[in-house]
Amino acid sequence: MSVETYTPRAFHRQAHDALGNPQIRGNFRKAMDGLMAKRRDVFSDWDIETLRELGANIRLRALARLPDLLEQLEANCEANGIRVHWAEDGEEACRIIRELCESHGAKSVIKGKSMVSEEMHLNAHLEAAGIEALESDLGEYLVQLNEQTPSHIIMPAIHLNTDEISDIMHDKTGTDRTRDVDYMTAAARAQLRERFMNADVGVSGVNFAVAETGTLCLVENEGNGRMTTTVPPVHIAVTGIEKVVEHLRDVPPLYALLTRSATGQHVTTYFNMISGPRKAGEHDGPREVHLVLVDSGRSRIYQDDELLDTLRCIRCGACMNHCPVYTRVGGHSYGTTYPGPIGSILMPHMLGLEETKDLPTASSLCGACGEVCPVKIPIPDLLVRLRREAVGEGRGNVHGAGVKRTKKEVAAWKTWQWLATHPSAWRGSLTMAGKLRALTPSKLGPWTQYRTAPKLAKRSLHALVKLHRREGEGES
């Protein structure tokens, strides 16, 4: 099947195409309404603001000590028998994983859900080396069968409805065409089970890496994560350097925020804590466990006392679920690994503003993303900052800052900037837009009400992340 390639440079065309696709609009509307309702209900009996403040403080404390915590994590992981590898970018991370696979003669890899592996295009890299990489998360499995990339960081196949999934499974695996979800789930489980047993290497992501104990925490609902990390003889975990937390006691509050914000669950079905390989006398588990810590622009974010708030993210996807842009155009329109509001503030650091200059403008600045973020990332403020960087008015700390724009683009940005800081004028413009939409509903999309997001104090961090110790050179 030939599937269109999406790129951030073509965001406007891709978003326009999505807005004109009633199937995409309907799929996302149904899914997002359900996720927003579940989140609202699951937090109804909680003091959500106190919990969000706690989560934000935990992440800020970890970031404040990030260099030290990474060294502590490495030391404790090594003491537990987990071998730690440092990668400056995705290319180096892919090379490390490929070499580990080749050193064991691996021909097949089974993968649990990992957005960092998507970010660095690990599957394509392994396949180019003759190593099969199969996704085991059901959503990831479906989009892999369909030769697509995930459209959401939590629910990769959220852009597909039941009939589309049935067609994909029938065409690719020979199952019957049906709307019976239980049948399709059982069929996928049967297809994957043998692959777990025969895989040479398991690759997973990491939700929280605990420096205090050298423990890797993995949150999931399907059991595929547990199978991936225990059945193959070698387990390779890959994560961004920002996922470290200081203490084991920091995990429960973040876990409570993650599950409720992501899928409206009190807890997920599985919570895995990995502290080392199989020990003498134990009958199961991998013989080797490796941890690959990936930078890929994160240390550059870390150097900026404002943009570093981006690194608080726990990848719950709540900002996407509530974003009036994402919920109408879907994740593929962004053309990046991380779509939606979090992608719009993260991907410019990974790909450069030349490539992603339109993403920070893909927002109504309604403030919904900042209001629902479980760790209180001031996403609207960061979007405005990146818009300034894109036209050369910021500090120039972002790769590709000051990208050339036409006079028309600069004038449009200035107008938008002025409207966004004058609520009365903004409301008036929305009223006018509503009237225009009533006249030409097929041309203009829906609009939202103006809401302000609370401003948060910015905190400076004290050092750069130490990477790549080089033996014999005394570097860290």
Short mmCIF file of C-alpha atoms in Angstrom, two decimals:
data_model
loop_
_atom_site.label_atom_id
_atom_site.label_comp_id
_atom_site.label_asym_id
_atom_site.label_seq_id
_atom_site.Cartn_x
_atom_site.Cartn_y
_atom_site.Cartn_z
CA MET A 1 0.00 0.00 0.00
CA SER A 2 1.38 3.41 -0.94
CA VAL A 3 0.86 5.90 1.86
CA GLU A 4 1.45 9.62 1.54
CA THR A 5 4.50 11.04 3.28
CA TYR A 6 3.75 13.93 5.64
CA THR A 7 6.24 16.70 6.39
CA PRO A 8 6.10 19.73 8.71
CA ARG A 9 6.87 22.04 5.79
CA ALA A 10 3.56 21.05 4.20
CA PHE A 11 1.50 21.56 7.37
CA HIS A 12 -0.95 24.04 5.84
CA ARG A 13 -1.77 21.84 2.85
CA GLN A 14 -2.00 18.72 5.00
CA ALA A 15 -4.26 20.46 7.54
CA HIS A 16 -6.49 21.78 4.74
CA ASP A 17 -6.80 18.27 3.29
CA ALA A 18 -7.69 16.85 6.74
CA LEU A 19 -10.33 19.53 7.29
CA GLY A 20 -11.91 18.52 4.01
CA ASN A 21 -11.96 14.81 4.93
CA PRO A 22 -15.23 14.01 6.76
CA GLN A 23 -13.93 10.56 7.76
CA ILE A 24 -10.91 12.02 9.58
CA ARG A 25 -13.02 14.76 11.16
CA GLY A 26 -15.59 12.25 12.38
CA ASN A 27 -13.02 9.79 13.74
CA PHE A 28 -11.22 12.46 15.75
CA ARG A 29 -14.35 14.20 16.96
CA LYS A 30 -15.73 10.99 18.45
CA ALA A 31 -12.42 9.95 19.98
CA MET A 32 -11.50 13.34 21.44
CA ASP A 33 -14.93 13.96 22.94
CA GLY A 34 -14.68 10.62 24.72
CA LEU A 35 -11.18 11.25 26.05
CA MET A 36 -12.05 14.73 27.33
CA ALA A 37 -15.13 13.39 29.11
CA LYS A 38 -13.18 10.53 30.72
CA ARG A 39 -10.48 12.88 31.98
CA ARG A 40 -13.07 15.24 33.46
CA ASP A 41 -14.91 12.41 35.22
CA VAL A 42 -11.84 10.65 36.62
CA PHE A 43 -10.57 13.86 38.25
CA SER A 44 -14.00 14.85 39.63
CA ASP A 45 -13.22 13.70 43.19
CA TRP A 46 -9.63 14.91 43.23
CA ASP A 47 -8.01 18.21 44.14
CA ILE A 48 -6.57 18.33 40.65
CA GLU A 49 -4.74 21.64 41.03
CA THR A 50 -2.85 20.43 44.09
CA LEU A 51 -1.92 17.22 42.28
CA ARG A 52 -0.80 19.17 39.20
CA GLU A 53 1.32 21.43 41.38
CA LEU A 54 2.90 18.37 42.99
CA GLY A 55 3.60 16.84 39.59
CA ALA A 56 5.12 20.06 38.30
CA ASN A 57 7.37 20.39 41.35
CA ILE A 58 8.57 16.78 41.03
CA ARG A 59 9.52 17.33 37.40
CA LEU A 60 11.16 20.69 38.12
CA ARG A 61 13.18 19.22 40.97
CA ALA A 62 14.39 16.40 38.72
CA LEU A 63 15.32 18.83 35.95
CA ALA A 64 17.15 21.07 38.42
CA ARG A 65 19.44 18.14 39.24
CA LEU A 66 19.38 16.47 35.84
CA PRO A 67 23.17 16.08 35.27
CA ASP A 68 23.67 14.61 38.75
CA LEU A 69 20.61 12.38 38.48
CA LEU A 70 21.72 10.99 35.13
CA GLU A 71 25.06 10.02 36.63
CA GLN A 72 23.29 8.50 39.65
CA LEU A 73 20.91 6.61 37.33
CA GLU A 74 23.84 5.25 35.34
CA ALA A 75 25.71 4.14 38.46
CA ASN A 76 22.68 2.39 40.00
CA CYS A 77 21.64 0.78 36.73
CA GLU A 78 25.16 -0.57 36.22
CA ALA A 79 25.16 -1.84 39.81
CA ASN A 80 21.89 -3.67 39.04
CA GLY A 81 23.35 -5.24 35.91
CA ILE A 82 21.79 -2.85 33.39
CA ARG A 83 24.34 -1.62 30.87
CA VAL A 84 23.95 2.08 30.05
CA HIS A 85 24.73 3.68 26.68
CA TRP A 86 24.72 7.40 25.82
CA ALA A 87 23.57 8.69 22.43
CA GLU A 88 24.00 12.27 21.29
CA ASP A 89 21.31 11.94 18.63
CA GLY A 90 18.91 9.46 17.06
CA GLU A 91 21.45 8.27 14.51
CA GLU A 92 23.90 7.28 17.22
CA ALA A 93 21.12 5.62 19.25
CA CYS A 94 20.12 3.57 16.19
CA ARG A 95 23.74 2.55 15.66
CA ILE A 96 24.08 1.44 19.30
CA ILE A 97 20.90 -0.66 19.14
CA ARG A 98 21.84 -2.15 15.77
CA GLU A 99 25.29 -3.12 17.04
CA LEU A 100 23.77 -4.70 20.15
CA CYS A 101 21.40 -6.71 17.93
CA GLU A 102 24.22 -7.76 15.61
CA SER A 103 26.43 -8.80 18.52
CA HIS A 104 23.75 -11.36 19.44
CA GLY A 105 23.12 -12.43 15.86
CA ALA A 106 19.58 -11.05 16.08
CA LYS A 107 17.34 -11.30 13.05
CA SER A 108 14.06 -10.24 14.66
CA VAL A 109 13.15 -7.54 17.17
CA ILE A 110 9.81 -7.22 18.96
CA LYS A 111 9.02 -3.67 20.10
CA GLY A 112 6.89 -2.27 22.86
CA LYS A 113 5.54 1.25 22.52
CA SER A 114 8.30 3.86 22.35
CA MET A 115 7.91 7.36 20.94
CA VAL A 116 11.68 7.89 21.15
CA SER A 117 12.18 4.95 18.79
CA GLU A 118 9.65 6.58 16.43
CA GLU A 119 11.52 9.86 16.78
CA MET A 120 14.78 8.28 15.64
CA HIS A 121 13.18 6.04 12.93
CA LEU A 122 14.58 2.90 14.54
CA ASN A 123 12.44 0.44 12.56
CA ALA A 124 13.70 1.68 9.21
CA HIS A 125 17.29 1.64 10.45
CA LEU A 126 17.05 -1.96 11.66
CA GLU A 127 15.28 -3.14 8.52
CA ALA A 128 18.02 -1.57 6.39
CA ALA A 129 20.46 -3.78 8.33
CA GLY A 130 18.37 -6.89 7.64
CA ILE A 131 16.76 -7.02 11.10
CA GLU A 132 12.97 -7.30 11.24
CA ALA A 133 11.32 -4.92 13.73
CA LEU A 134 7.69 -5.64 14.66
CA GLU A 135 5.49 -3.38 16.78
CA SER A 136 3.54 -5.20 19.50
CA ASP A 137 1.35 -2.38 20.83
CA LEU A 138 -2.00 -2.95 19.07
CA GLY A 139 -2.27 0.61 17.78
CA GLU A 140 1.36 0.64 16.62
CA TYR A 141 0.87 -2.80 15.05
CA LEU A 142 -2.10 -1.52 13.03
CA VAL A 143 -0.34 1.60 11.72
CA GLN A 144 2.72 -0.50 10.89
CA LEU A 145 0.52 -2.88 8.90
CA ASN A 146 -0.96 0.16 7.14
CA GLU A 147 2.54 1.57 6.46
CA GLN A 148 1.77 4.69 8.48
CA THR A 149 3.20 6.47 11.49
CA PRO A 150 1.29 7.07 14.76
CA SER A 151 -1.13 9.99 14.78
CA HIS A 152 -1.21 10.30 18.60
CA ILE A 153 1.47 9.63 21.21
CA ILE A 154 -0.82 7.49 23.41
CA MET A 155 -3.30 6.04 20.88
CA PRO A 156 -1.34 5.58 17.64
CA ALA A 157 -4.29 4.38 15.54
CA ILE A 158 -6.86 6.84 16.83
CA HIS A 159 -7.36 8.17 13.29
CA LEU A 160 -8.79 4.82 12.19
CA ASN A 161 -12.36 3.63 12.80
CA THR A 162 -13.55 0.04 13.23
CA ASP A 163 -14.29 -0.55 9.55
CA GLU A 164 -10.89 0.78 8.48
CA ILE A 165 -9.12 -1.42 11.04
CA SER A 166 -11.10 -4.44 9.85
CA ASP A 167 -10.07 -3.75 6.25
CA ILE A 168 -6.40 -3.38 7.21
CA MET A 169 -6.34 -6.64 9.16
CA HIS A 170 -8.20 -8.49 6.39
CA ASP A 171 -5.87 -7.19 3.66
CA LYS A 172 -2.63 -7.69 5.62
CA THR A 173 -3.29 -10.73 7.81
CA GLY A 174 -6.25 -12.55 6.25
CA THR A 175 -8.75 -12.12 9.07
CA ASP A 176 -12.47 -11.90 8.33
CA ARG A 177 -14.01 -8.50 7.68
CA THR A 178 -16.04 -7.75 10.77
CA ARG A 179 -17.05 -5.07 13.26
CA ASP A 180 -16.46 -7.49 16.14
CA VAL A 181 -13.72 -5.75 18.15
CA ASP A 182 -13.15 -8.80 20.36
CA TYR A 183 -12.53 -10.98 17.31
CA MET A 184 -10.01 -8.53 15.84
CA THR A 185 -8.22 -8.13 19.18
CA ALA A 186 -7.98 -11.91 19.63
CA ALA A 187 -6.69 -12.29 16.08
CA ALA A 188 -3.96 -9.69 16.66
CA ARG A 189 -3.03 -11.37 19.95
CA ALA A 190 -2.67 -14.73 18.22
CA GLN A 191 -0.57 -13.19 15.45
CA LEU A 192 1.78 -11.52 17.93
CA ARG A 193 2.16 -14.28 20.51
CA GLU A 194 4.44 -16.46 18.39
CA ARG A 195 6.52 -13.42 17.48
CA PHE A 196 7.17 -12.71 21.17
CA MET A 197 8.42 -16.26 21.67
CA ASN A 198 10.72 -16.20 18.64
CA ALA A 199 12.12 -12.65 18.89
CA ASP A 200 15.85 -12.34 19.50
CA VAL A 201 15.66 -8.88 21.11
CA GLY A 202 12.92 -6.87 22.82
CA VAL A 203 12.95 -3.06 22.59
CA SER A 204 10.83 -0.85 24.85
CA GLY A 205 10.43 2.73 25.92
CA VAL A 206 10.63 4.08 29.48
CA ASN A 207 8.04 6.22 31.26
CA PHE A 208 10.09 6.99 34.36
CA ALA A 209 13.75 6.18 35.09
CA VAL A 210 14.39 6.29 38.86
CA ALA A 211 17.88 7.55 39.71
CA GLU A 212 17.67 6.49 43.37
CA THR A 213 17.20 2.79 42.59
CA GLY A 214 18.22 2.34 38.95
CA THR A 215 14.67 1.23 38.12
CA LEU A 216 12.98 1.56 34.72
CA CYS A 217 9.20 2.03 34.95
CA LEU A 218 6.93 1.11 32.05
CA VAL A 219 3.19 1.95 31.93
CA GLU A 220 0.90 -0.05 29.62
CA ASN A 221 -2.51 -1.67 29.20
CA GLU A 222 -2.03 -4.65 26.90
CA GLY A 223 0.68 -6.81 28.47
CA ASN A 224 2.81 -6.44 25.34
CA GLY A 225 5.29 -4.32 27.30
CA ARG A 226 5.74 -7.06 29.87
CA MET A 227 6.15 -9.69 27.14
CA THR A 228 8.64 -7.51 25.23
CA THR A 229 10.79 -6.92 28.29
CA THR A 230 10.79 -10.47 29.70
CA VAL A 231 10.47 -13.09 26.93
CA PRO A 232 13.35 -12.27 24.51
CA PRO A 233 16.86 -13.02 25.86
CA VAL A 234 17.93 -9.37 25.42
CA HIS A 235 15.95 -6.28 26.45
CA ILE A 236 16.95 -2.82 25.18
CA ALA A 237 15.16 0.17 26.75
CA VAL A 238 15.44 3.51 24.99
CA THR A 239 14.47 6.88 26.44
CA GLY A 240 15.13 10.60 26.33
CA ILE A 241 17.45 11.97 28.99
CA GLU A 242 14.63 14.03 30.56
CA LYS A 243 12.64 10.98 31.76
CA VAL A 244 14.72 10.59 34.93
CA VAL A 245 13.12 11.21 38.35
CA GLU A 246 14.96 11.50 41.63
CA HIS A 247 13.17 9.13 44.03
CA LEU A 248 10.94 6.07 43.76
CA ARG A 249 8.35 7.96 45.81
CA ASP A 250 8.14 10.51 42.97
CA VAL A 251 6.59 7.93 40.66
CA PRO A 252 3.08 7.42 42.19
CA PRO A 253 1.96 11.07 41.82
CA LEU A 254 3.24 11.21 38.23
CA TYR A 255 1.63 7.84 37.50
CA ALA A 256 -1.71 9.08 38.87
CA LEU A 257 -1.50 12.16 36.67
CA LEU A 258 -0.36 10.24 33.60
CA THR A 259 -3.08 7.60 33.53
CA ARG A 260 -5.92 9.98 34.33
CA SER A 261 -4.76 12.63 31.88
CA ALA A 262 -4.05 10.21 29.06
CA THR A 263 -6.96 7.77 28.99
CA GLY A 264 -9.17 8.67 31.96
CA GLN A 265 -8.08 5.56 33.92
CA HIS A 266 -7.36 5.39 37.63
CA VAL A 267 -4.57 2.92 36.88
CA THR A 268 -3.38 1.07 33.80
CA THR A 269 -3.60 -2.70 33.56
CA TYR A 270 0.16 -3.14 33.88
CA PHE A 271 2.87 -1.18 35.66
CA ASN A 272 6.29 -2.72 35.11
CA MET A 273 9.36 -2.00 37.25
CA ILE A 274 12.58 -3.29 35.69
CA SER A 275 15.67 -3.32 37.89
CA GLY A 276 18.00 -5.70 36.11
CA PRO A 277 18.42 -8.88 34.05
CA ARG A 278 17.61 -12.42 35.13
CA LYS A 279 19.58 -13.42 38.21
CA ALA A 280 21.08 -16.80 39.06
CA GLY A 281 18.33 -19.24 40.02
CA GLU A 282 15.54 -17.24 38.33
CA HIS A 283 13.56 -19.02 35.63
CA ASP A 284 12.50 -16.15 33.39
CA GLY A 285 13.46 -12.67 32.28
CA PRO A 286 16.12 -11.45 29.84
CA ARG A 287 19.76 -12.42 30.24
CA GLU A 288 20.84 -8.88 29.35
CA VAL A 289 19.23 -5.47 29.87
CA HIS A 290 20.54 -2.32 28.17
CA LEU A 291 19.45 1.31 28.62
CA VAL A 292 20.06 3.80 25.80
CA LEU A 293 19.82 7.46 26.91
CA VAL A 294 19.13 9.77 23.98
CA ASP A 295 19.80 13.52 23.80
CA SER A 296 18.61 14.62 20.30
CA GLY A 297 18.43 18.32 21.09
CA ARG A 298 17.25 17.97 24.67
CA SER A 299 20.44 19.39 26.17
CA ARG A 300 19.98 22.42 23.89
CA ILE A 301 16.50 22.95 25.34
CA TYR A 302 18.01 22.50 28.79
CA GLN A 303 20.28 25.52 28.33
CA ASP A 304 17.37 27.95 27.99
CA ASP A 305 15.75 29.00 31.28
CA GLU A 306 12.34 29.38 29.59
CA LEU A 307 12.21 26.64 26.99
CA LEU A 308 13.44 24.01 29.45
CA ASP A 309 9.86 23.77 30.74
CA THR A 310 9.27 21.65 27.62
CA LEU A 311 11.28 18.86 29.29
CA ARG A 312 8.71 18.47 32.08
CA CYS A 313 6.42 16.55 29.71
CA ILE A 314 5.32 13.05 30.81
CA ARG A 315 3.82 12.23 27.36
CA CYS A 316 0.18 11.93 28.41
CA GLY A 317 -1.31 13.52 25.29
CA ALA A 318 -3.88 15.59 27.19
CA CYS A 319 -2.80 18.76 25.39
CA MET A 320 -3.63 17.09 22.06
CA ASN A 321 -6.99 15.80 23.25
CA HIS A 322 -8.11 19.32 24.18
CA CYS A 323 -6.50 21.29 21.34
CA PRO A 324 -9.04 22.77 18.88
CA VAL A 325 -6.47 22.47 16.09
CA TYR A 326 -5.25 18.90 16.68
CA THR A 327 -8.75 17.55 17.27
CA ARG A 328 -9.81 18.77 13.84
CA VAL A 329 -6.80 17.99 11.66
CA GLY A 330 -5.26 14.98 13.44
CA GLY A 331 -1.67 14.06 14.07
CA HIS A 332 -0.47 13.27 10.56
CA SER A 333 -1.13 16.85 9.43
CA TYR A 334 1.81 18.02 11.55
CA GLY A 335 4.25 15.75 9.71
CA THR A 336 6.28 15.11 12.88
CA THR A 337 6.76 12.35 15.46
CA TYR A 338 5.14 14.45 18.19
CA PRO A 339 2.05 16.31 16.93
CA GLY A 340 -0.27 18.78 18.65
CA PRO A 341 0.77 21.42 21.18
CA ILE A 342 3.61 19.41 22.74
CA GLY A 343 5.00 18.63 19.30
CA SER A 344 4.81 22.27 18.31
CA ILE A 345 7.13 23.24 21.18
CA LEU A 346 9.38 20.15 21.03
CA MET A 347 9.95 19.42 17.36
CA PRO A 348 11.54 22.81 16.50
CA HIS A 349 14.44 21.82 18.76
CA MET A 350 14.82 18.44 17.05
CA LEU A 351 14.31 19.43 13.43
CA GLY A 352 15.05 23.18 13.49
CA LEU A 353 12.72 26.12 12.97
CA GLU A 354 13.44 26.22 9.24
CA GLU A 355 11.64 22.89 8.93
CA THR A 356 8.94 23.48 11.56
CA LYS A 357 8.26 27.24 11.40
CA ASP A 358 4.51 26.72 10.87
CA LEU A 359 3.96 24.44 13.87
CA PRO A 360 4.11 27.10 16.65
CA THR A 361 1.46 29.04 14.69
CA ALA A 362 -0.84 25.98 14.57
CA SER A 363 -2.63 27.16 17.69
CA SER A 364 -5.53 29.44 18.56
CA LEU A 365 -3.73 30.32 21.85
CA CYS A 366 -6.97 29.47 23.65
CA GLY A 367 -4.90 28.15 26.57
CA ALA A 368 -6.61 24.74 26.80
CA CYS A 369 -3.30 22.88 26.48
CA GLY A 370 -1.80 24.76 29.42
CA GLU A 371 -4.92 24.32 31.53
CA VAL A 372 -4.98 20.52 31.23
CA CYS A 373 -1.24 19.79 31.28
CA PRO A 374 -0.73 17.57 34.36
CA VAL A 375 2.70 19.06 35.08
CA LYS A 376 1.69 22.65 34.29
CA ILE A 377 3.89 23.29 31.27
CA PRO A 378 3.08 26.85 30.08
CA ILE A 379 2.59 25.68 26.50
CA PRO A 380 0.90 28.88 25.21
CA ASP A 381 3.81 30.99 26.48
CA LEU A 382 6.31 28.69 24.80
CA LEU A 383 4.37 28.76 21.52
CA VAL A 384 4.55 32.57 21.54
CA ARG A 385 8.27 32.42 22.35
CA LEU A 386 8.91 30.10 19.40
CA ARG A 387 6.88 32.35 17.11
CA ARG A 388 9.20 35.18 18.08
CA GLU A 389 12.23 32.99 17.49
CA ALA A 390 10.95 32.08 14.04
CA VAL A 391 10.90 35.74 12.93
CA GLY A 392 14.17 36.70 14.60
CA GLU A 393 12.68 38.49 17.63
CA GLY A 394 13.67 35.96 20.29
CA ARG A 395 16.99 35.16 21.94
CA GLY A 396 18.16 33.03 19.03
CA ASN A 397 18.60 29.96 21.21
CA VAL A 398 16.60 27.65 18.93
CA HIS A 399 18.23 25.90 15.99
CA GLY A 400 17.14 27.74 12.85
CA ALA A 401 15.85 30.82 14.70
CA GLY A 402 15.26 33.89 12.55
CA VAL A 403 14.11 31.95 9.50
CA LYS A 404 13.33 34.27 6.61
CA ARG A 405 9.65 35.09 6.11
CA THR A 406 7.83 37.09 3.50
CA LYS A 407 6.48 40.55 4.33
CA LYS A 408 2.97 39.10 4.15
CA GLU A 409 3.84 36.40 6.70
CA VAL A 410 5.46 38.92 9.07
CA ALA A 411 2.43 41.24 8.82
CA ALA A 412 0.05 38.36 9.53
CA TRP A 413 2.12 37.32 12.55
CA LYS A 414 2.17 40.90 13.90
CA THR A 415 -1.61 41.12 13.54
CA TRP A 416 -2.12 37.77 15.27
CA GLN A 417 0.28 38.75 18.06
CA TRP A 418 -1.62 41.99 18.67
CA LEU A 419 -5.02 40.27 18.67
CA ALA A 420 -3.79 37.57 21.07
CA THR A 421 -2.87 40.24 23.65
CA HIS A 422 -6.10 42.29 23.32
CA PRO A 423 -9.04 40.15 24.48
CA SER A 424 -11.77 42.53 23.33
CA ALA A 425 -10.36 42.76 19.83
CA TRP A 426 -9.85 39.00 19.82
CA ARG A 427 -13.49 38.34 20.72
CA GLY A 428 -14.57 40.76 18.03
CA SER A 429 -12.47 38.97 15.45
CA LEU A 430 -14.04 35.65 16.48
CA THR A 431 -17.50 37.14 16.08
CA MET A 432 -16.61 38.29 12.60
CA ALA A 433 -15.04 34.92 11.80
CA GLY A 434 -18.23 33.20 12.95
CA LYS A 435 -20.27 35.32 10.57
CA LEU A 436 -17.88 34.50 7.71
CA ARG A 437 -18.06 30.82 8.56
CA ALA A 438 -21.87 30.96 8.45
CA LEU A 439 -21.59 32.37 4.93
CA THR A 440 -19.00 29.86 3.71
CA PRO A 441 -19.07 26.82 6.04
CA SER A 442 -17.21 24.62 3.57
CA LYS A 443 -14.21 26.95 3.53
CA LEU A 444 -13.66 27.91 7.16
CA GLY A 445 -13.18 25.66 10.15
CA PRO A 446 -14.74 25.95 13.60
CA TRP A 447 -13.57 28.54 16.12
CA THR A 448 -13.14 28.49 19.87
CA GLN A 449 -13.68 30.92 22.71
CA TYR A 450 -10.75 32.92 24.05
CA ARG A 451 -9.31 31.73 27.34
CA THR A 452 -6.16 32.83 29.09
CA ALA A 453 -3.60 30.41 30.43
CA PRO A 454 -2.01 31.04 33.84
CA LYS A 455 1.59 32.23 33.71
CA LEU A 456 4.12 30.16 35.61
CA ALA A 457 7.39 31.30 37.10
CA LYS A 458 10.41 30.32 35.06
CA ARG A 459 13.17 28.47 36.80
CA SER A 460 16.79 28.31 35.75
CA LEU A 461 18.66 25.02 35.82
CA HIS A 462 22.25 24.98 36.95
CA ALA A 463 24.28 22.95 34.43
CA LEU A 464 24.37 21.25 31.09
CA VAL A 465 23.70 17.56 30.72
CA LYS A 466 26.94 15.58 30.80
CA LEU A 467 27.17 13.15 27.89
CA HIS A 468 29.76 10.92 26.31
CA ARG A 469 32.45 10.21 28.84
CA ARG A 470 35.49 9.42 26.76
CA GLU A 471 37.91 7.09 28.48
CA GLY A 472 41.44 8.34 28.53
CA GLU A 473 40.49 11.93 27.66
CA GLY A 474 39.03 12.91 31.00
CA GLU A 475 35.83 14.29 29.42
CA SER A 476 32.31 14.04 30.81
#
